[in-house]
Coordinates of C-alpha atoms in Angstrom, one line a residue:
X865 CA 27.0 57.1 128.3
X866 CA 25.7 58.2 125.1
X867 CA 27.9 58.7 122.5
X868 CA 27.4 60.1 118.8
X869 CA 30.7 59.1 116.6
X870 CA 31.2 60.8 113.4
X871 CA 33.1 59.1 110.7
X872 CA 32.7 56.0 112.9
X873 CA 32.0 53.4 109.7
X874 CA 35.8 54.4 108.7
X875 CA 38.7 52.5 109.4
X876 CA 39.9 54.2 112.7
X877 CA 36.5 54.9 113.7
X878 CA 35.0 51.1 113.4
X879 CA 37.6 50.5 115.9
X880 CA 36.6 53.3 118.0
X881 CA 32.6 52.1 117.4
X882 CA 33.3 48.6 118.6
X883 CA 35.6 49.5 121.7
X884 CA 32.9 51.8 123.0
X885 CA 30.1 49.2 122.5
X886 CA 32.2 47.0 124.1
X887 CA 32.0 49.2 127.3
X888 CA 28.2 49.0 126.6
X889 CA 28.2 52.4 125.8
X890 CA 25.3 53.9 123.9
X891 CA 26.6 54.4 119.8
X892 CA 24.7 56.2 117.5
X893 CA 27.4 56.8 114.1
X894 CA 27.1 59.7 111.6
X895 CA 28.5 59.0 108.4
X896 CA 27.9 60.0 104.6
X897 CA 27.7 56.2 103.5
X898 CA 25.8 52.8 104.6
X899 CA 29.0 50.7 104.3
X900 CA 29.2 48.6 107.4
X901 CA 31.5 45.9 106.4
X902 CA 33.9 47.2 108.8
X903 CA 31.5 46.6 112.2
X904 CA 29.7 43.7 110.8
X905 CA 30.3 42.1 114.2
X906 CA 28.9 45.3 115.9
X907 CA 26.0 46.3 113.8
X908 CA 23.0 45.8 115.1
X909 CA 24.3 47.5 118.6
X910 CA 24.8 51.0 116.5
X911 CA 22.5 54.1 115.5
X912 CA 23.4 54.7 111.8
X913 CA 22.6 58.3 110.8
X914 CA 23.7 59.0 107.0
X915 CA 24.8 62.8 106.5
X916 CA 27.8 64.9 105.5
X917 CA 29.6 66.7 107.8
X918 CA 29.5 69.9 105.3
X919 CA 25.4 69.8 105.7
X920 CA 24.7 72.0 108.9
X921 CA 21.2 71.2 109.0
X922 CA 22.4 67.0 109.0
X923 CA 24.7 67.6 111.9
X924 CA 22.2 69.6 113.7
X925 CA 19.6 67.1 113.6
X926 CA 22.0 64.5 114.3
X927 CA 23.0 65.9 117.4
X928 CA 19.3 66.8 118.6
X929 CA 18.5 63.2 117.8
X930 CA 20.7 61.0 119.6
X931 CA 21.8 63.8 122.6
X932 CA 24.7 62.4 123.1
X933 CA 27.2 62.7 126.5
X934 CA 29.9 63.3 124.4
X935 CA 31.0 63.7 120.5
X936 CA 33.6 61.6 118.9
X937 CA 34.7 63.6 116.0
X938 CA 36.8 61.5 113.3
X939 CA 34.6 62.5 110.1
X940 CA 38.0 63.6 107.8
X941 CA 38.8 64.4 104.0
X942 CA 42.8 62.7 103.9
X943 CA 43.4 64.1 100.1
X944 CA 43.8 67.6 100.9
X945 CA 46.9 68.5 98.4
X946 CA 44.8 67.3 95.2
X947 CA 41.6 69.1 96.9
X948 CA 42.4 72.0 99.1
X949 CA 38.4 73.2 98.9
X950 CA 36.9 69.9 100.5
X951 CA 39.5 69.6 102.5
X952 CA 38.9 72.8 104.0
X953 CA 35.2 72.5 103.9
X954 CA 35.1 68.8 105.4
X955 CA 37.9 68.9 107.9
X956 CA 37.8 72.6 109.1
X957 CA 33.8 73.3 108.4
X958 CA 32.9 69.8 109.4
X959 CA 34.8 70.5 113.1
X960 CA 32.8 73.7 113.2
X961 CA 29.5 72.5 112.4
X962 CA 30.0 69.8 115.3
X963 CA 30.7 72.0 117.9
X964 CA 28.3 74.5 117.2
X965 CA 25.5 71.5 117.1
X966 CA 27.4 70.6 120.0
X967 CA 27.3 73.6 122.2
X968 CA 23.5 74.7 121.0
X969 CA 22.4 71.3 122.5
X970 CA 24.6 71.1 125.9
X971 CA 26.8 67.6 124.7
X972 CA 29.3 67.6 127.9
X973 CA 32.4 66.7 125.5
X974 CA 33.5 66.8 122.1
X975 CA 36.8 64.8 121.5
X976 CA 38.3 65.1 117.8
X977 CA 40.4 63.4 116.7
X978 CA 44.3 65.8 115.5
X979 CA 47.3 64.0 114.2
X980 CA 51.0 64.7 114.6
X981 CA 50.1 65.8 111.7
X982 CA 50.3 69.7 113.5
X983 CA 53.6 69.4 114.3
X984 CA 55.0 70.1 110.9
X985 CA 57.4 68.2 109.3
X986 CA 60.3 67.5 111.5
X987 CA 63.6 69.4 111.3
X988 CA 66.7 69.2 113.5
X989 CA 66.5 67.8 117.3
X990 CA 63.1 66.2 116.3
X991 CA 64.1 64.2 113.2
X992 CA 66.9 62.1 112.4
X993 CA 69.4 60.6 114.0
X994 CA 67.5 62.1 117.6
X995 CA 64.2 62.3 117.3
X996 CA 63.8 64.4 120.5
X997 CA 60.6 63.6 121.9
X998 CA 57.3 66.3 121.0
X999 CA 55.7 67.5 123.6
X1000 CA 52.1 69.4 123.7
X1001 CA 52.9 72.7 123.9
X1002 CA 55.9 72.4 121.3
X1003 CA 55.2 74.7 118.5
X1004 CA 53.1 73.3 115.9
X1005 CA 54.2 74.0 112.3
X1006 CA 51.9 72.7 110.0
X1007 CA 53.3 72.8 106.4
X1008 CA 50.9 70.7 103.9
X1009 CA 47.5 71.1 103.5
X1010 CA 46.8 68.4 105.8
X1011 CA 48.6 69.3 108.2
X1012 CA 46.8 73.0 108.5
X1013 CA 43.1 71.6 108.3
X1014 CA 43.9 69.6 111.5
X1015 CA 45.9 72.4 113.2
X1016 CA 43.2 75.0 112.1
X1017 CA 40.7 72.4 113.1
X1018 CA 42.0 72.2 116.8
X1019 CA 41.7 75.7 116.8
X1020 CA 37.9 75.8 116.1
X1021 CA 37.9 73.4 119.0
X1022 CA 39.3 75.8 121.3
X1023 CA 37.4 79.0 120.4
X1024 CA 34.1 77.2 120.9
X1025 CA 35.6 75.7 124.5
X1026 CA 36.5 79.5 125.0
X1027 CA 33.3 80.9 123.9
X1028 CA 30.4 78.4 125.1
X1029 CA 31.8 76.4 127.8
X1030 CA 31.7 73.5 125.6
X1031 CA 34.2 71.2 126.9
X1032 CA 36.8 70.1 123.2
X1033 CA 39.3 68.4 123.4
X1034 CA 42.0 67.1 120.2
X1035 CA 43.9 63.7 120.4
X1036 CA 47.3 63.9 118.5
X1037 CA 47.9 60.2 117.4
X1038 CA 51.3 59.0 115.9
X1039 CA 51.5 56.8 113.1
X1040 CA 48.7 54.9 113.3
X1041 CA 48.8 50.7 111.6
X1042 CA 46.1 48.0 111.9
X1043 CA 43.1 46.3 110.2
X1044 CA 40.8 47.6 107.3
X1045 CA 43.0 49.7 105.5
X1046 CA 43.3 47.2 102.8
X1047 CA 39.6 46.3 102.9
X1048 CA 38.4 50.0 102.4
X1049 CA 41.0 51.3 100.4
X1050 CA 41.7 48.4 97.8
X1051 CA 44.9 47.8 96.0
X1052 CA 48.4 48.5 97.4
X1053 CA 50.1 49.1 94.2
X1054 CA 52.1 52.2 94.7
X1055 CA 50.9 52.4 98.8
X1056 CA 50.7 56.1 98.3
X1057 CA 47.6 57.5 100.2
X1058 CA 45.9 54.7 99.7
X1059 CA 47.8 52.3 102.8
X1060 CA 50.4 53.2 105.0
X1061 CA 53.5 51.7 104.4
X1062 CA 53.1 49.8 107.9
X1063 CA 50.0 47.7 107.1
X1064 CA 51.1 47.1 103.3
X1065 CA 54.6 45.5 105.5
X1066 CA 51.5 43.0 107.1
X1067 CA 49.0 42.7 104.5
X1068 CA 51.0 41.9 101.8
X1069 CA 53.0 38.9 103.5
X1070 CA 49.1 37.9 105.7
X1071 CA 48.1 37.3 101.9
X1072 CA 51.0 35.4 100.9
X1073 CA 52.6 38.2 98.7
X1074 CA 56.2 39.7 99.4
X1075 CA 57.0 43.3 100.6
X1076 CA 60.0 44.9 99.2
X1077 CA 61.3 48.7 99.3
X1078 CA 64.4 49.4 98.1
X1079 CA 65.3 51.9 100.7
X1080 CA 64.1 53.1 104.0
X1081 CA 65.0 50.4 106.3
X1082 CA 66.7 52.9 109.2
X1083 CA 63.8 55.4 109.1
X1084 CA 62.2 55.3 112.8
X1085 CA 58.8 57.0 113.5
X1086 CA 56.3 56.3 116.4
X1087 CA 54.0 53.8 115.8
X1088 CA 50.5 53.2 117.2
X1089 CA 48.2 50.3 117.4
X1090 CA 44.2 51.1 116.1
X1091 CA 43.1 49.3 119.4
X1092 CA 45.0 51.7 121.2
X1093 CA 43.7 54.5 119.3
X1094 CA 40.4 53.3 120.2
X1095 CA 41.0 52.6 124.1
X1096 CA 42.5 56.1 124.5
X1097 CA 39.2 57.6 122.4
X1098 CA 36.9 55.9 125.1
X1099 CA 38.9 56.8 127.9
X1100 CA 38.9 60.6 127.4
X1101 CA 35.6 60.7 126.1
X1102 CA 34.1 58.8 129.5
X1103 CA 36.5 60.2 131.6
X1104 CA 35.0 62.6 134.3
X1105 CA 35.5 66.1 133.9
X1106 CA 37.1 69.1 133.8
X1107 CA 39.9 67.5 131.9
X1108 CA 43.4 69.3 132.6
X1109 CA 44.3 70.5 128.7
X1110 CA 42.7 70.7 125.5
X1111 CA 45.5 68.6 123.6
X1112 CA 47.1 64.9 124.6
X1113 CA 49.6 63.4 122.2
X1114 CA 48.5 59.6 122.1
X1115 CA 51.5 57.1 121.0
X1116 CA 54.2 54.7 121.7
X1117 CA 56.5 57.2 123.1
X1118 CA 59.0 55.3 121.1
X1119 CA 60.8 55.1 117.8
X1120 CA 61.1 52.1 115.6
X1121 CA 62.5 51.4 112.7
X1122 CA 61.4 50.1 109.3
X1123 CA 63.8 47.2 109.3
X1124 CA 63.2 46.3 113.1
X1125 CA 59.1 46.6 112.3
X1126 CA 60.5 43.9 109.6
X1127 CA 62.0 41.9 112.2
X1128 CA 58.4 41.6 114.1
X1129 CA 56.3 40.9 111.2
X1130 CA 58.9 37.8 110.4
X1131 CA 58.5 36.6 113.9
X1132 CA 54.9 37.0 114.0
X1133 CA 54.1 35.6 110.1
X1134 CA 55.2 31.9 109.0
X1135 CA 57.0 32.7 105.7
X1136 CA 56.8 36.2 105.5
X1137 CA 59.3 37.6 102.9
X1138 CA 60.1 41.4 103.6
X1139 CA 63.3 42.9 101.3
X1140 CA 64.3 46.4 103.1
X1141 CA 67.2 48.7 101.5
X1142 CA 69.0 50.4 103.7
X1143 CA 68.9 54.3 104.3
X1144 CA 65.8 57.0 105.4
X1145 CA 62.7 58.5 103.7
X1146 CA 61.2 55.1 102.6
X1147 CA 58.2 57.1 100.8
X1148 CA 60.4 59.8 99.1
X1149 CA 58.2 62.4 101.1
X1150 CA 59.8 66.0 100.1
X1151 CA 59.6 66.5 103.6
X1152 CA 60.1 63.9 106.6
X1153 CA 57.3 63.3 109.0
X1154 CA 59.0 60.5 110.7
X1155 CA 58.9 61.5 114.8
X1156 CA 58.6 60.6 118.4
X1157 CA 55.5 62.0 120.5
X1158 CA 56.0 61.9 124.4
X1159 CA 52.5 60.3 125.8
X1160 CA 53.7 61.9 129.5
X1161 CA 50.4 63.7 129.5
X1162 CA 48.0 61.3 129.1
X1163 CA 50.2 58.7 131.1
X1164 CA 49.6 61.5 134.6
X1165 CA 46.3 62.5 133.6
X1166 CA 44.3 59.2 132.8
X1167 CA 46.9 56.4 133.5
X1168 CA 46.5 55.1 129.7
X1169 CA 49.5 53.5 128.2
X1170 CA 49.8 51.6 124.8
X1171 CA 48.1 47.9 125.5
X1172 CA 49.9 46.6 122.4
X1173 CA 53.6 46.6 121.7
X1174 CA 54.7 45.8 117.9
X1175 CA 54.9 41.9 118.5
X1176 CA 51.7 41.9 120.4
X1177 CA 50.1 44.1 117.7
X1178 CA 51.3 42.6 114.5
X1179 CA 50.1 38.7 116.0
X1180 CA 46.6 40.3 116.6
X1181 CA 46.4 42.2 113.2
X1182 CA 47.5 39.0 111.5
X1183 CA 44.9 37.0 113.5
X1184 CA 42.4 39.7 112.3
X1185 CA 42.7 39.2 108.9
X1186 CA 43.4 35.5 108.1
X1187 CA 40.2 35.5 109.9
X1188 CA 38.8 37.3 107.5
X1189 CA 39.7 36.0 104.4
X1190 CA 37.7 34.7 102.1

């Protein structure tokens, strides 16, 4: 299969690069940079095409170039409150200007890549002390700006799959942890946007340093391993069609909490020193986003299940970057 990846140099998309080459699939990536220090070990079996997801004309001839099978669609703009414009233009344009490349040259399948992100911030049943498990055709009840480019963004996918034929289909993820975050995104002073608060709890002590929050510990939200992120990816985008719906939630199915993530970073690194405070919210987010997507969907549908369970996930994430270190 032929496959054209956008934003496929970035952290979740080298992942999703490598697990495809791996099936010996045929990768071409579109990105708006040259950087490949994230598939090093994977470059020379990849098509790099350099364009911006805002440039029609790029995507156009990106798509007539490689032909792909299908279109893996992570290309994203992630600082949408400070920059509503780009966000809009990169994360809602961008998912236009893909399908309508995609549909003008007959690609079977374009698969994008949504976040639990549509679901809103989580109120009653679905937040704390239950969260009730989300399914798919819960109501989605996007709030930030984030939030609406990736819920407006599904939406684009599903008027073209109405009005071409062109097969779309979005992939909600849950919290999504693992390797490169600290490599692209530099310094974890403050986390913030910069790391998630699950990788800066394995970076920090793989490097020797100490993690400490002083609140947060009993938070629980549903965590998912980057090589799951990328098995799921390949699956629906090789799988044979026509698929059954036009949304899957991918995740654990599970909660966890901060201080029992703790627990499996301690087993997993010698000497790691983690200091948790009790209590929720560990970020101070004005509005939780801490939930519990049911996977039931693509379980029936494709058989796919979560290949890495938080001990499994924090040894291999550990392996991945002591290996790495200078």
């Amino acid at each position: 299969m032929r496959v054209l990846v956008t934003g496929g140099l970035g952290v979740n998309g080298s992942w999703v690069v490598r697990e495809l080459v791996g099936r010996e699939h045929e990768v071409a990536v579109f990105e708006n940079r040259r950087d490949l220090s994230l598939v090093e070990d994977v470059a020379e079996k990849i098509e790099l095409i350099v364009g911006d997801v805002r440039d029609a004309d790029a995507v156009t001839g990106a798509v007539s170039r490689v032909r792909p099978d299908c279109v893996v669609h992570l290309a994203a703009f992630v600082s949408c409150e400070t920059d509503p414009h780009t966000a809009i233009a990169v994360n809602i344009g961008g998912a236009a200007r893909v399908c309508e490349a995609a549909a003008a040259a007959s690609v079977r399948r374009v698969v994008y890549t949504s976040s639990k992100a549509v679901y809103g911030p989580t109120t009653g049943a679905r937040g704390y002390p239950t969260y009730a498990p989300i399914v798919e055709d819960d109501e989605r009840r996007p709030r930030g700006m984030y939030d609406i480019t990736k819920t407006a963004a599904e939406d684009v996918l599903d008027w073209y799959a109405r009005t071409t034929g062109l097969e779309c289909v979005s992939l909600r993820f849950s919290t999504i942890y693992g390797p490169g975050k600290l490599q692209r995104h530099g310094a974890l002073a403050g986390f913030g946007q910069q790391i998630s608060v699950y990788s800066a709890m394995v970076e920090l002590p793989a490097s020797g340093r100490s993690f400490a929050l002083d609140h947060g510990a009993d938070e629980r939200d549903d965590l998912i391993y980057v090589l799951d992120v990328a098995d799921a990816i390949a699956l629906v985008a090789s799988a044979p069609g026509p698929l059954r719906h036009r949304a899957y939630n991918v995740s654990s199915g599970r909660a966890i909490s901060l201080g029992e993530f703790a627990d499996v970073i301690r087993r997993a690194i010698p000497g790691a020193v983690l200091e948790l405070g009790p209590g929720l919210n560990p970020m101070d987010a004005k509005e939780s986003a801490y939930m519990v997507l049911d996977r039931t969907r693509m379980e029936e549908e494709f058989q796919w299940r979560p290949r890495y369970d938080p001990d499994r996930a924090v040894r291999h994430y550990y392996e991945h970057v002591t290996a790495r270190r200078p």
